Amino acid sequence: MDKEVRKRLVTICEMHISNLEEQLRKLYTIENPLRGSDVAGGEIIDVRVELEICRRLEEIYQRIDIDGANEGETYDMYHSYSFHTTKAKEVFEARKLKLELQHTAEIKNINLLLEGFILELNRLHKM
């Protein structure tokens, strides 16, 4: 492939990936249902980001329930964190599902295009 063609295709793919990711971010951006809670971010959130944070924290917090001694100050504090994180995760999962049901076609099309542009960009970088 000609160097100029490759360079332009890389630029075009990167532009489309950025635009499509921004479209997804906008679709998943909501007013924080847990505003004021210690669990979640600011007033406006990307529900996917908050959900991923909750999932990862939940994994860590649950270690104390699975392998720890179920007593003491540390246990009480982190068991509480685990409980509230799990509840927040459930709220965010429900909101994400609602958004995905509202925007099914849009999300599907964006993800298909993203996959195509990312595959092409990876292919171009290997050349």
PDB file of C-alpha atoms in Angstrom:
ATOM      1  CA  MET A   1       0.000   0.000   0.000  1.00  0.00           C
ATOM      2  CA  ASP A   2       1.214   3.479  -0.836  1.00  0.00           C
ATOM      3  CA  LYS A   3       2.634   5.374   2.159  1.00  0.00           C
ATOM      4  CA  GLU A   4       0.322   8.364   1.591  1.00  0.00           C
ATOM      5  CA  VAL A   5      -2.777   6.145   1.348  1.00  0.00           C
ATOM      6  CA  ARG A   6      -1.807   4.338   4.560  1.00  0.00           C
ATOM      7  CA  LYS A   7      -1.175   7.617   6.380  1.00  0.00           C
ATOM      8  CA  ARG A   8      -4.540   9.065   5.329  1.00  0.00           C
ATOM      9  CA  LEU A   9      -6.386   5.876   6.234  1.00  0.00           C
ATOM     10  CA  VAL A  10      -4.792   5.894   9.693  1.00  0.00           C
ATOM     11  CA  THR A  11      -5.907   9.506  10.198  1.00  0.00           C
ATOM     12  CA  ILE A  12      -9.433   8.765   8.965  1.00  0.00           C
ATOM     13  CA  CYS A  13      -9.771   5.652  11.142  1.00  0.00           C
ATOM     14  CA  GLU A  14      -8.519   7.510  14.225  1.00  0.00           C
ATOM     15  CA  MET A  15     -10.968  10.362  13.582  1.00  0.00           C
ATOM     16  CA  HIS A  16     -13.919   7.980  13.228  1.00  0.00           C
ATOM     17  CA  ILE A  17     -12.918   5.972  16.299  1.00  0.00           C
ATOM     18  CA  SER A  18     -12.738   9.157  18.347  1.00  0.00           C
ATOM     19  CA  ASN A  19     -16.112  10.386  17.054  1.00  0.00           C
ATOM     20  CA  LEU A  20     -17.832   7.042  17.617  1.00  0.00           C
ATOM     21  CA  GLU A  21     -16.410   6.682  21.125  1.00  0.00           C
ATOM     22  CA  GLU A  22     -17.692  10.182  21.906  1.00  0.00           C
ATOM     23  CA  GLN A  23     -21.150   9.226  20.612  1.00  0.00           C
ATOM     24  CA  LEU A  24     -21.163   6.182  22.917  1.00  0.00           C
ATOM     25  CA  ARG A  25     -19.978   8.286  25.829  1.00  0.00           C
ATOM     26  CA  LYS A  26     -22.865  10.714  25.251  1.00  0.00           C
ATOM     27  CA  LEU A  27     -25.398   7.869  25.091  1.00  0.00           C
ATOM     28  CA  TYR A  28     -24.166   6.469  28.406  1.00  0.00           C
ATOM     29  CA  THR A  29     -23.835   9.828  30.181  1.00  0.00           C
ATOM     30  CA  ILE A  30     -26.568  10.385  32.741  1.00  0.00           C
ATOM     31  CA  GLU A  31     -27.381  12.393  35.808  1.00  0.00           C
ATOM     32  CA  ASN A  32     -25.891  10.480  38.713  1.00  0.00           C
ATOM     33  CA  PRO A  33     -28.687   8.510  40.427  1.00  0.00           C
ATOM     34  CA  LEU A  34     -26.471   8.242  43.525  1.00  0.00           C
ATOM     35  CA  ARG A  35     -25.537  11.922  43.665  1.00  0.00           C
ATOM     36  CA  GLY A  36     -24.127  12.748  47.071  1.00  0.00           C
ATOM     37  CA  SER A  37     -23.162   9.142  47.754  1.00  0.00           C
ATOM     38  CA  ASP A  38     -19.613   8.163  48.660  1.00  0.00           C
ATOM     39  CA  VAL A  39     -19.794   5.427  46.046  1.00  0.00           C
ATOM     40  CA  ALA A  40     -20.158   7.325  42.784  1.00  0.00           C
ATOM     41  CA  GLY A  41     -18.554  10.243  40.952  1.00  0.00           C
ATOM     42  CA  GLY A  42     -19.954  13.690  40.202  1.00  0.00           C
ATOM     43  CA  GLU A  43     -23.392  14.917  39.222  1.00  0.00           C
ATOM     44  CA  ILE A  44     -23.060  13.767  35.594  1.00  0.00           C
ATOM     45  CA  ILE A  45     -21.476  10.362  34.959  1.00  0.00           C
ATOM     46  CA  ASP A  46     -20.734   7.837  32.250  1.00  0.00           C
ATOM     47  CA  VAL A  47     -22.622   4.887  33.697  1.00  0.00           C
ATOM     48  CA  ARG A  48     -20.181   2.431  32.050  1.00  0.00           C
ATOM     49  CA  VAL A  49     -17.242   3.986  33.913  1.00  0.00           C
ATOM     50  CA  GLU A  50     -18.995   3.942  37.286  1.00  0.00           C
ATOM     51  CA  LEU A  51     -20.167   0.374  36.716  1.00  0.00           C
ATOM     52  CA  GLU A  52     -16.638  -0.808  35.917  1.00  0.00           C
ATOM     53  CA  ILE A  53     -15.269   0.942  39.010  1.00  0.00           C
ATOM     54  CA  CYS A  54     -17.951  -0.697  41.161  1.00  0.00           C
ATOM     55  CA  ARG A  55     -17.218  -4.137  39.697  1.00  0.00           C
ATOM     56  CA  ARG A  56     -13.498  -3.856  40.372  1.00  0.00           C
ATOM     57  CA  LEU A  57     -13.924  -2.477  43.889  1.00  0.00           C
ATOM     58  CA  GLU A  58     -16.529  -5.103  44.684  1.00  0.00           C
ATOM     59  CA  GLU A  59     -14.042  -7.839  43.739  1.00  0.00           C
ATOM     60  CA  ILE A  60     -11.454  -6.393  46.112  1.00  0.00           C
ATOM     61  CA  TYR A  61     -13.868  -5.709  48.977  1.00  0.00           C
ATOM     62  CA  GLN A  62     -15.378  -9.192  48.785  1.00  0.00           C
ATOM     63  CA  ARG A  63     -12.000 -10.774  49.518  1.00  0.00           C
ATOM     64  CA  ILE A  64     -12.514  -9.963  53.175  1.00  0.00           C
ATOM     65  CA  ASP A  65     -15.864 -11.782  53.174  1.00  0.00           C
ATOM     66  CA  ILE A  66     -14.476 -14.801  51.348  1.00  0.00           C
ATOM     67  CA  ASP A  67     -11.082 -15.298  52.988  1.00  0.00           C
ATOM     68  CA  GLY A  68     -10.976 -12.870  55.903  1.00  0.00           C
ATOM     69  CA  ALA A  69     -11.900 -13.056  59.536  1.00  0.00           C
ATOM     70  CA  ASN A  70     -15.466 -11.790  59.701  1.00  0.00           C
ATOM     71  CA  GLU A  71     -14.927  -9.482  62.655  1.00  0.00           C
ATOM     72  CA  GLY A  72     -13.094  -6.356  63.752  1.00  0.00           C
ATOM     73  CA  GLU A  73     -13.045  -2.677  62.761  1.00  0.00           C
ATOM     74  CA  THR A  74     -11.430  -3.266  59.401  1.00  0.00           C
ATOM     75  CA  TYR A  75     -13.930  -5.978  58.555  1.00  0.00           C
ATOM     76  CA  ASP A  76     -16.873  -3.804  59.579  1.00  0.00           C
ATOM     77  CA  MET A  77     -15.639  -0.833  57.546  1.00  0.00           C
ATOM     78  CA  TYR A  78     -14.821  -2.781  54.373  1.00  0.00           C
ATOM     79  CA  HIS A  79     -17.862  -5.003  54.613  1.00  0.00           C
ATOM     80  CA  SER A  80     -19.900  -1.783  54.612  1.00  0.00           C
ATOM     81  CA  TYR A  81     -17.971  -0.537  51.558  1.00  0.00           C
ATOM     82  CA  SER A  82     -18.668  -3.853  49.855  1.00  0.00           C
ATOM     83  CA  PHE A  83     -22.389  -3.649  50.632  1.00  0.00           C
ATOM     84  CA  HIS A  84     -22.734  -0.080  49.329  1.00  0.00           C
ATOM     85  CA  THR A  85     -20.627  -0.783  46.259  1.00  0.00           C
ATOM     86  CA  THR A  86     -22.781  -3.796  45.385  1.00  0.00           C
ATOM     87  CA  LYS A  87     -25.948  -1.712  45.751  1.00  0.00           C
ATOM     88  CA  ALA A  88     -24.464   1.034  43.560  1.00  0.00           C
ATOM     89  CA  LYS A  89     -23.449  -1.565  40.975  1.00  0.00           C
ATOM     90  CA  GLU A  90     -27.045  -2.815  40.842  1.00  0.00           C
ATOM     91  CA  VAL A  91     -28.344   0.732  40.292  1.00  0.00           C
ATOM     92  CA  PHE A  92     -25.804   1.377  37.524  1.00  0.00           C
ATOM     93  CA  GLU A  93     -26.526  -1.978  35.853  1.00  0.00           C
ATOM     94  CA  ALA A  94     -30.234  -1.146  35.754  1.00  0.00           C
ATOM     95  CA  ARG A  95     -29.578   2.333  34.304  1.00  0.00           C
ATOM     96  CA  LYS A  96     -27.171   0.928  31.708  1.00  0.00           C
ATOM     97  CA  LEU A  97     -29.704  -1.699  30.644  1.00  0.00           C
ATOM     98  CA  LYS A  98     -32.407   0.956  30.338  1.00  0.00           C
ATOM     99  CA  LEU A  99     -30.134   3.074  28.131  1.00  0.00           C
ATOM    100  CA  GLU A 100     -29.246   0.074  25.993  1.00  0.00           C
ATOM    101  CA  LEU A 101     -32.910  -0.750  25.487  1.00  0.00           C
ATOM    102  CA  GLN A 102     -33.661   2.875  24.555  1.00  0.00           C
ATOM    103  CA  HIS A 103     -30.751   3.116  22.109  1.00  0.00           C
ATOM    104  CA  THR A 104     -30.372  -0.475  20.887  1.00  0.00           C
ATOM    105  CA  ALA A 105     -29.951   0.302  17.177  1.00  0.00           C
ATOM    106  CA  GLU A 106     -27.652   3.267  17.756  1.00  0.00           C
ATOM    107  CA  ILE A 107     -25.372   1.342  20.108  1.00  0.00           C
ATOM    108  CA  LYS A 108     -25.266  -1.659  17.778  1.00  0.00           C
ATOM    109  CA  ASN A 109     -24.334   0.477  14.761  1.00  0.00           C
ATOM    110  CA  ILE A 110     -21.699   2.426  16.677  1.00  0.00           C
ATOM    111  CA  ASN A 111     -20.116  -0.765  18.033  1.00  0.00           C
ATOM    112  CA  LEU A 112     -20.055  -2.388  14.584  1.00  0.00           C
ATOM    113  CA  LEU A 113     -18.363   0.649  13.065  1.00  0.00           C
ATOM    114  CA  LEU A 114     -15.935   0.952  15.977  1.00  0.00           C
ATOM    115  CA  GLU A 115     -14.945  -2.677  15.566  1.00  0.00           C
ATOM    116  CA  GLY A 116     -14.351  -2.183  11.839  1.00  0.00           C
ATOM    117  CA  PHE A 117     -12.284   0.978  12.236  1.00  0.00           C
ATOM    118  CA  ILE A 118     -10.227  -0.532  15.069  1.00  0.00           C
ATOM    119  CA  LEU A 119      -9.527  -3.679  13.029  1.00  0.00           C
ATOM    120  CA  GLU A 120      -8.458  -1.589  10.045  1.00  0.00           C
ATOM    121  CA  LEU A 121      -6.290   0.662  12.192  1.00  0.00           C
ATOM    122  CA  ASN A 122      -4.576  -2.370  13.751  1.00  0.00           C
ATOM    123  CA  ARG A 123      -4.025  -3.831  10.291  1.00  0.00           C
ATOM    124  CA  LEU A 124      -2.536  -0.550   9.058  1.00  0.00           C
ATOM    125  CA  HIS A 125      -0.193  -0.329  12.059  1.00  0.00           C
ATOM    126  CA  LYS A 126       1.136  -3.813  11.325  1.00  0.00           C
ATOM    127  CA  MET A 127       2.140  -2.807   7.799  1.00  0.00           C
TER     128      MET A 127
END
